[in-house]
CSV table of C-alpha atoms in Angstrom, one decimal:
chain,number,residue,atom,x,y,z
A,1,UNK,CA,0.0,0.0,0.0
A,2,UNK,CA,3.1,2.4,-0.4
A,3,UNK,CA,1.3,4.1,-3.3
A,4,UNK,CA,-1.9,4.4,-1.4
A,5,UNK,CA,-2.4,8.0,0.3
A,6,UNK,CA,-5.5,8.6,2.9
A,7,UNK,CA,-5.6,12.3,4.3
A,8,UNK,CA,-2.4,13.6,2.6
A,9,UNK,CA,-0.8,10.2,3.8
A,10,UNK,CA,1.1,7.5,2.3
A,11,UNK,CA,0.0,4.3,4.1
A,12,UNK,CA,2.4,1.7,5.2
A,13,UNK,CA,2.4,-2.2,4.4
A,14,UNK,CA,-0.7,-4.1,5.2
A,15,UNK,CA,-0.8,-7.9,6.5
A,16,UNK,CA,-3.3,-10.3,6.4
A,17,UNK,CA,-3.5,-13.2,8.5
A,18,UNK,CA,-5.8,-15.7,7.7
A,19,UNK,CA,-7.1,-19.0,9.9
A,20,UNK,CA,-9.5,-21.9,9.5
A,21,UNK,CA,-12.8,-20.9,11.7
A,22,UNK,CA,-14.6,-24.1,10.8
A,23,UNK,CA,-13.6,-27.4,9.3
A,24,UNK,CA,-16.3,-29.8,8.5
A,25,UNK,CA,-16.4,-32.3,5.8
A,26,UNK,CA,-19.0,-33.5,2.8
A,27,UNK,CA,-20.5,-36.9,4.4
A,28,UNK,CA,-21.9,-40.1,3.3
A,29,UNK,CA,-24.7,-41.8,5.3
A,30,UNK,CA,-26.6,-45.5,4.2
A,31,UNK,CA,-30.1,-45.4,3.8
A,32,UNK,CA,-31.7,-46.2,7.6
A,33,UNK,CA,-35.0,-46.2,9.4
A,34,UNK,CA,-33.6,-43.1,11.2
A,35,UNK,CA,-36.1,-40.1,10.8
A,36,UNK,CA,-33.6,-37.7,10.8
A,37,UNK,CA,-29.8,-36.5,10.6
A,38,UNK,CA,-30.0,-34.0,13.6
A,39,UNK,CA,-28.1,-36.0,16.3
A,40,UNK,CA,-24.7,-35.7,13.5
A,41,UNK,CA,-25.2,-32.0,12.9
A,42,UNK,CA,-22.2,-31.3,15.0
A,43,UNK,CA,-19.9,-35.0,15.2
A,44,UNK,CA,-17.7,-34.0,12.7
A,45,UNK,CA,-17.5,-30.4,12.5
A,46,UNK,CA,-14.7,-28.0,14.5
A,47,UNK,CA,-14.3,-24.7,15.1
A,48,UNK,CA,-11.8,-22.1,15.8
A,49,UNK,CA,-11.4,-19.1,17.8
A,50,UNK,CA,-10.0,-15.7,16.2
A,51,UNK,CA,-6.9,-16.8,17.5
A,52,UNK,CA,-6.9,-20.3,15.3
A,53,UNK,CA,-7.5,-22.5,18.7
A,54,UNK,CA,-9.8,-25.3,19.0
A,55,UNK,CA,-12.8,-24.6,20.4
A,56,UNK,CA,-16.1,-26.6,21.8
A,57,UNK,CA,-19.1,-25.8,19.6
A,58,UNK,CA,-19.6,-22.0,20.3
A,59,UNK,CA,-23.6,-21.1,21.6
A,60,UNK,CA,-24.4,-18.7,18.8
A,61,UNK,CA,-23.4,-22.0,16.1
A,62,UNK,CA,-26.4,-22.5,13.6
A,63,UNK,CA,-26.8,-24.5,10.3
A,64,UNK,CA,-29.5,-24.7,7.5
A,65,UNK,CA,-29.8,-27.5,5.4
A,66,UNK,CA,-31.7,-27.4,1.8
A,67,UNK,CA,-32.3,-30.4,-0.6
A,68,UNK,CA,-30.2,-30.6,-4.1
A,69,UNK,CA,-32.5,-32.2,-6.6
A,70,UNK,CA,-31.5,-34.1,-9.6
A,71,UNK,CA,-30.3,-30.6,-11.5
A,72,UNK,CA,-28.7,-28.8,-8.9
A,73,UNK,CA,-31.4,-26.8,-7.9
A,74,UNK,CA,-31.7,-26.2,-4.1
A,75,UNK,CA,-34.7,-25.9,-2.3
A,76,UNK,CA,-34.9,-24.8,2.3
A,77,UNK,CA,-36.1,-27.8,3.6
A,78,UNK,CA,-38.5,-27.4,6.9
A,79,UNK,CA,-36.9,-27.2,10.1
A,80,UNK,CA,-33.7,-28.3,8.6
A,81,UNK,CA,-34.1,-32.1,9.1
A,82,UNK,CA,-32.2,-34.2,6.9
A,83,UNK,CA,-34.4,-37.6,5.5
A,84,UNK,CA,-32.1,-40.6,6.5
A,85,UNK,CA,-35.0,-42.9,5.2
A,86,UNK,CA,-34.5,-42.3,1.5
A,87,UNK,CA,-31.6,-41.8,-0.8
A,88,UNK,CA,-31.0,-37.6,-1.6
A,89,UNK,CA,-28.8,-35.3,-2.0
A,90,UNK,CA,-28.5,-32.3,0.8
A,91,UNK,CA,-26.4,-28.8,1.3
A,92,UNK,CA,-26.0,-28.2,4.9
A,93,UNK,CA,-24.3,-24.8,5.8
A,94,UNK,CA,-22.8,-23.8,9.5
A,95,UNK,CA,-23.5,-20.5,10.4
A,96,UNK,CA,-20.5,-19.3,13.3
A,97,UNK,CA,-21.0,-15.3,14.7
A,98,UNK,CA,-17.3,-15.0,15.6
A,99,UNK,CA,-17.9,-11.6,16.7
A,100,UNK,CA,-20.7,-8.8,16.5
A,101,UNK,CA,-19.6,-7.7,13.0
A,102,UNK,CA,-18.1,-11.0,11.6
A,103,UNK,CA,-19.6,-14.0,10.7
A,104,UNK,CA,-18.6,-17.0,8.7
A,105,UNK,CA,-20.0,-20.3,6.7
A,106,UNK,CA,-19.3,-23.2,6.0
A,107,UNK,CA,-21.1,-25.5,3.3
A,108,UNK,CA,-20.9,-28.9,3.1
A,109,UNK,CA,-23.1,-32.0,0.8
A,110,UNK,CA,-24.5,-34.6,2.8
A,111,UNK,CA,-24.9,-38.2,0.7
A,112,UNK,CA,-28.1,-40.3,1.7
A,113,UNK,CA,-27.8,-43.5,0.0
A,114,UNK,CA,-27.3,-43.5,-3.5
A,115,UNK,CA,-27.8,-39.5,-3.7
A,116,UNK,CA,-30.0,-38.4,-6.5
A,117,UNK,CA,-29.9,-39.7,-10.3
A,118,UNK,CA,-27.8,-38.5,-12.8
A,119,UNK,CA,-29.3,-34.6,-13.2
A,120,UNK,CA,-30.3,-33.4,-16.6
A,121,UNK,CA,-28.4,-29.8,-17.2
A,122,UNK,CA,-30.1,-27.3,-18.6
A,123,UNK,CA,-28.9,-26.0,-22.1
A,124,UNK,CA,-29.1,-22.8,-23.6
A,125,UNK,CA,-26.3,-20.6,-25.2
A,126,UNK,CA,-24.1,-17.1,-24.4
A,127,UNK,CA,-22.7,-16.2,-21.1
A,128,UNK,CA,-25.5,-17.3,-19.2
A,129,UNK,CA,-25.3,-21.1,-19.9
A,130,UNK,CA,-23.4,-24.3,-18.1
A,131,UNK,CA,-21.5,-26.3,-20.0
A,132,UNK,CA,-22.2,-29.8,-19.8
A,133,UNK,CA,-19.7,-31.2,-17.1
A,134,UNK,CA,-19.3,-34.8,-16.5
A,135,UNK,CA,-19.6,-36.4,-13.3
A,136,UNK,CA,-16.8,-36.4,-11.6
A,137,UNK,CA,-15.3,-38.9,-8.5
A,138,UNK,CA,-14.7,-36.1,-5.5
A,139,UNK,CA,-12.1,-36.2,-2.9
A,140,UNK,CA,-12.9,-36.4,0.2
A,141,UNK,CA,-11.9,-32.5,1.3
A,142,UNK,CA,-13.7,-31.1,-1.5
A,143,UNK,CA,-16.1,-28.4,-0.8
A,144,UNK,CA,-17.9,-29.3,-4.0
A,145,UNK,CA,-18.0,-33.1,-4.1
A,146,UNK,CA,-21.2,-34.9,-2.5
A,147,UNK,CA,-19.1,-38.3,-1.5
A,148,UNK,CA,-20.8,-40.5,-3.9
A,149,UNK,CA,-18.9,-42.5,-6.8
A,150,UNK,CA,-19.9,-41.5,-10.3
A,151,UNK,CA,-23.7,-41.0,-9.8
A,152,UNK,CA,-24.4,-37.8,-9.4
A,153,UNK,CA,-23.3,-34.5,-10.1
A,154,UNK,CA,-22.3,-32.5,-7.2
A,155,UNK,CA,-24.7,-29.5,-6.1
A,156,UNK,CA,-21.6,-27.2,-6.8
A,157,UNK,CA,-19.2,-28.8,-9.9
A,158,UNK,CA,-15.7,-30.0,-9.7
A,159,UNK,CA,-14.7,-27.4,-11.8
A,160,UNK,CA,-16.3,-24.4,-9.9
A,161,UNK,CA,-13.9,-21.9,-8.5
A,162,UNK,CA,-14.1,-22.5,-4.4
A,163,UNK,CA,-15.8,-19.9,-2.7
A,164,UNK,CA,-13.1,-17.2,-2.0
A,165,UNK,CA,-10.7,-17.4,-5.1
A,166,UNK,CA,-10.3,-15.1,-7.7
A,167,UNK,CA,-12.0,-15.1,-11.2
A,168,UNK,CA,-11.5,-13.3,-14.1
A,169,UNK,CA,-13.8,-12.6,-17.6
A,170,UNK,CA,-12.2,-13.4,-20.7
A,171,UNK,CA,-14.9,-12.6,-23.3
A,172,UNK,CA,-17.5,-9.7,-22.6
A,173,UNK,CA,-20.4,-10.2,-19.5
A,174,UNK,CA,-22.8,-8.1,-17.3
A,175,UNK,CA,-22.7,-8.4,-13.6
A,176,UNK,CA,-26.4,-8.9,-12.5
A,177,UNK,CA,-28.6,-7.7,-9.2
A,178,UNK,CA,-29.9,-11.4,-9.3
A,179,UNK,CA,-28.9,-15.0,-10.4
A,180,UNK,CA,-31.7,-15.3,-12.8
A,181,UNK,CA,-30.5,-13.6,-15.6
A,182,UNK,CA,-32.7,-10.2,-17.2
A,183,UNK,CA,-31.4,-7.4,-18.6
A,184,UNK,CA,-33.1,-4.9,-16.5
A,185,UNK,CA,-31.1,-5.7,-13.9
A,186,UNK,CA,-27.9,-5.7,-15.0
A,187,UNK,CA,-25.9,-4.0,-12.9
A,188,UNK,CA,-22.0,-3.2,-14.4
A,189,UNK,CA,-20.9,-4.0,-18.3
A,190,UNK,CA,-17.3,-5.8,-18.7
A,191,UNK,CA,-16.2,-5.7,-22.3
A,192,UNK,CA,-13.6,-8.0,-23.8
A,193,UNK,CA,-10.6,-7.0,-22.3
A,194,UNK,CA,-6.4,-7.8,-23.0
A,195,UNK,CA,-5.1,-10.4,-20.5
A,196,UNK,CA,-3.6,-7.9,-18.0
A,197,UNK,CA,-6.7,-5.6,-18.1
A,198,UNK,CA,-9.3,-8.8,-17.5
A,199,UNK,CA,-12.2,-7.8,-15.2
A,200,UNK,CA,-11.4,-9.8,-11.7
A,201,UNK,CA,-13.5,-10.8,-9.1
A,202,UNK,CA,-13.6,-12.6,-6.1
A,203,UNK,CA,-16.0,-15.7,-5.6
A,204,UNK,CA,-18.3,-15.2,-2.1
A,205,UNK,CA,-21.4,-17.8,-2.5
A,206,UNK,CA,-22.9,-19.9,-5.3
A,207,UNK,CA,-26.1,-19.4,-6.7
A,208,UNK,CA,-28.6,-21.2,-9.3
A,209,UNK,CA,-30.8,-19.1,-11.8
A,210,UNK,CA,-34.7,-20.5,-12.1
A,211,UNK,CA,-33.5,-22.9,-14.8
A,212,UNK,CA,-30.7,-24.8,-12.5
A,213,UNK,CA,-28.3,-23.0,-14.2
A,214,UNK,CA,-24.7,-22.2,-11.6
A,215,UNK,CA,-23.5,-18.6,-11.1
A,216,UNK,CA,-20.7,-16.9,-9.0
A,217,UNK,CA,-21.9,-14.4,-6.7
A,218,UNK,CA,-19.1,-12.4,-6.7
A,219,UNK,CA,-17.3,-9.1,-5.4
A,220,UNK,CA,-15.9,-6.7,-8.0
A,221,UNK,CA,-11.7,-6.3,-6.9
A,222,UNK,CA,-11.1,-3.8,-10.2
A,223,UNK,CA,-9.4,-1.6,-7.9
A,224,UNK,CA,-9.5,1.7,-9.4
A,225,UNK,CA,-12.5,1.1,-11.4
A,226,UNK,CA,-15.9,2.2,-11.1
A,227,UNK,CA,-17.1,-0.8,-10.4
A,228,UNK,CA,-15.3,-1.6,-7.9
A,229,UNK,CA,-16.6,-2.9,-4.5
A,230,UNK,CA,-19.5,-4.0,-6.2
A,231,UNK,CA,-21.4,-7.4,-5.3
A,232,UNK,CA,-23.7,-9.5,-7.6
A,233,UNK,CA,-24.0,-12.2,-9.8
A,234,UNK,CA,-22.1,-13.3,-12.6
A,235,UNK,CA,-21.8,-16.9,-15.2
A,236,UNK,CA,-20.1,-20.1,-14.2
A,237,UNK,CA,-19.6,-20.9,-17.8
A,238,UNK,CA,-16.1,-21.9,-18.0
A,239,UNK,CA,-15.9,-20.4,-21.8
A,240,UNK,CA,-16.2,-16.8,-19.9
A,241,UNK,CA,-14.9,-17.0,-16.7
A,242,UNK,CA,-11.8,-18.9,-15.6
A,243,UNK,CA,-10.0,-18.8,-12.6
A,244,UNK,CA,-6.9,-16.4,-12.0
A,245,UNK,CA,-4.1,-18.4,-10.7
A,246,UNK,CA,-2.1,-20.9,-12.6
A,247,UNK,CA,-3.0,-24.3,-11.8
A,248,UNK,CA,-0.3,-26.5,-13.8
A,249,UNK,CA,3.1,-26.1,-15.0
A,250,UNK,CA,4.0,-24.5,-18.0
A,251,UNK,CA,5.0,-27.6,-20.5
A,252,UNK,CA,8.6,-26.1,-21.1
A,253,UNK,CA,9.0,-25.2,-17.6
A,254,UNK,CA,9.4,-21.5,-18.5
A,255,UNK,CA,7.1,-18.3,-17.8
A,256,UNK,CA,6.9,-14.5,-19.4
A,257,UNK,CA,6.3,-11.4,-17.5
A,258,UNK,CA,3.9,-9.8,-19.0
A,259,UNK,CA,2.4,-7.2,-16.1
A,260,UNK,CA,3.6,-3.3,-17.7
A,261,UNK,CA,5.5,-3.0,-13.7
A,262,UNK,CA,7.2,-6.4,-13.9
A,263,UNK,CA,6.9,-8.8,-10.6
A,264,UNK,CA,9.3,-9.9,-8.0
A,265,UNK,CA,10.8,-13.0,-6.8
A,266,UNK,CA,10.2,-13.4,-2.6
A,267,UNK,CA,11.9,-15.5,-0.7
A,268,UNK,CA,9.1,-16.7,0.7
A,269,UNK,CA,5.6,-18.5,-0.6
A,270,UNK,CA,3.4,-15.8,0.9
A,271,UNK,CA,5.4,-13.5,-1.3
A,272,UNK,CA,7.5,-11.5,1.8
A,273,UNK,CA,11.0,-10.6,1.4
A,274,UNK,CA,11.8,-9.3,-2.0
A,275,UNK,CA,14.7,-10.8,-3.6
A,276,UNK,CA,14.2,-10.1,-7.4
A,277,UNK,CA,12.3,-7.9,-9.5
A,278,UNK,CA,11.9,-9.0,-13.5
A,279,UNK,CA,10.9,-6.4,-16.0
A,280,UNK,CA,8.1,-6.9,-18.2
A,281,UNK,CA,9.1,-9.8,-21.1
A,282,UNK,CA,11.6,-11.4,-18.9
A,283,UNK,CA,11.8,-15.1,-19.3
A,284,UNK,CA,11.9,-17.3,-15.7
A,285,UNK,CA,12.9,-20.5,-15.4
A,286,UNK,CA,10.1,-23.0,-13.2
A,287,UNK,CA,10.7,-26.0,-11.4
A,288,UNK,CA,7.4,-26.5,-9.6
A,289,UNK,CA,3.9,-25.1,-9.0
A,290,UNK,CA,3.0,-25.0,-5.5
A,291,UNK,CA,-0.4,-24.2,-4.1
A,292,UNK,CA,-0.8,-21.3,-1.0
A,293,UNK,CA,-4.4,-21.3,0.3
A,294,UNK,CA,-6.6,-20.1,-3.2
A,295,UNK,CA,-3.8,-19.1,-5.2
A,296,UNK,CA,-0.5,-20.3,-6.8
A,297,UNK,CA,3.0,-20.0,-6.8
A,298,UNK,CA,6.0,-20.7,-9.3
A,299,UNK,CA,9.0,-22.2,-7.5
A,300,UNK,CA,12.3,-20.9,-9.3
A,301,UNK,CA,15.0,-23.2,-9.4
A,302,UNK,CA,16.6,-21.1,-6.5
A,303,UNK,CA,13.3,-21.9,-3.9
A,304,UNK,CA,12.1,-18.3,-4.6
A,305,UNK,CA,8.4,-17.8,-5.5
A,306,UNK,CA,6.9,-15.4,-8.2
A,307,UNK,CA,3.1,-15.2,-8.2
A,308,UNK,CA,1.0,-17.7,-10.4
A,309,UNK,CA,-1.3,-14.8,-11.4
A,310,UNK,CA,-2.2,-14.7,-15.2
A,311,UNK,CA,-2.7,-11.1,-15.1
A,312,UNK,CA,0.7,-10.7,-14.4
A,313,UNK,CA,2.8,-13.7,-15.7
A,314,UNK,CA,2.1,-16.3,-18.9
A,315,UNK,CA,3.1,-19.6,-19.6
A,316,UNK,CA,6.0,-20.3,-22.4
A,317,UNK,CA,8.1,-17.7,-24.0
A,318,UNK,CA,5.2,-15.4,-25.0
């Protein structure tokens, strides 16, 4: 923030610390005479205090639970009761009031039996369409997996940016006030942008339009811009929103600056202590790709890190 003045003043660096607050898992349960789930609401599920200690289950803890049906489409379900009776497919989310102005949630699928049969996705063209995705075996931390094997599509896709990461438009799109698409209530325009000028945003929640259809609802992080700061709800479709951060390795292990101010090498993977800086066009040599909570990092051959942004860096010898 050295370029950032407030009152005639040039602020000083800024750090963010971040911490898990709660960690619960997608669960599998069989088919049973049980009524419902409500004894297991809590088995599994920890949480943290501001400090990142373990805590009992605070008083103010909540959850909600609605019912995924064969497309994706959620509906509230009545007193939040799970069915164990009968297989289905649920989306049960932990509400924790850390403090009088904070609070966080945490959304996890919950498997009854088989789930629910292999959904029929709604078609339709442009940027407000899903592509057709697959089903997909999910891992057992995935936020968007429903713990079955190959029968149904999770409530949120594999290939969904997680809740929290950064997206960016490559092809023109409208920000809307709602998830069900209308052009009255569009609420910013985005044209077709060059790579390091892309429209970002970051992912907060998950919506579905009237017709199943997925969107991001999103915050707009064009800093500068005047959209900036602004919250609604964009596509899913993969052929007009991608994620920001680098996920693989580029094949011939090299990487182009292509950011106008350069970027710089750190010493360490949450990008403190400065060690390098390469001007735009400069070639890096990559020996790895490393993960660091939603975003990625290119190990040089050194151990320094330089940002896997794509705003900022490209894959190959552009």
């Amino acid at each position: 923030m050295n370029e950032t003045k407030y009152n005639g003043r040039t602020l000083g660096d800024a750090y963010l610390y971040m911490h898990k607050l709660i960690d619960a898992k997608n669960e599998t349960y069989p088919v049973s005479s049980k009524t419902t789930w409500d004894p297991n609401a809590y088995k599994d599920v920890q949480f943290y205090d501001i400090n990142g200690k373990k805590i009992d289950k605070p008083a103010n803890a909540s959850y909600t639970v609605q019912k995924i049906d064969a497309n994706g489409t959620a509906t509230k379900v009545a007193n939040n009761e799970v069915d164990m009776t009968k297989d289905g497919v649920y989306q049960v989310t932990y509400i924790y009031p850390v403090t009088g102005s904070v609070t966080v949630k945490k959304t996890i699928t919950i498997t009854v039996g088989k789930g629910n049969p292999t959904p029929v996705v709604p078609g339709g063209g442009g940027s407000s369409s899903t592509p057709t995705t697959p089903a997909t075996t999910p891992s057992n931390n995935s936020n968007f997996s429903n713990g079955t094997k190959n029968t149904t599509e999770p409530a949120v896709p594999n290939y969904a940016a997680k809740e929290g990461a950064a997206v960016y438009a490559t092809k023109k799109i409208y920000l809307y006030k709602n998830a069900t698409f209308k052009k009255a209530q569009r609420i910013a325009t985005y044209p077709k942008a060059k790579r390091v000028n892309r429209p970002m945003f970051v992912v907060t929640d998950y919506a579905r339009s009237k017709g199943g259809v997925l969107r991001y609802k999103v915050r707009d992080v064009n800093h500068g811009s005047k959209t900036a700061g602004k919250v609604g709800y964009i596509t899913a479709n993969r052929k007009y929103v991608v994620p920001v951060y680098y996920a693989s390795m580029p094949k011939d292990k090299k990487i182009t600056v292509i950011s106008k101010k350069g970027v710089n090498a750190y010493r360490n993977v949450n990008l403190t202590k400065k060690v390098k800086h390469y001007k735009k066009g400069a070639h890096v040599k990559v020996k790895k790709i490393v993960k660091h909570n939603l975003t990625s990092r290119y190990v040089l051959s050194n151990g320094d890190y330089i940002t896997g942004n794509k705003k900022l860096i490209i894959q190959g010898n552009d």
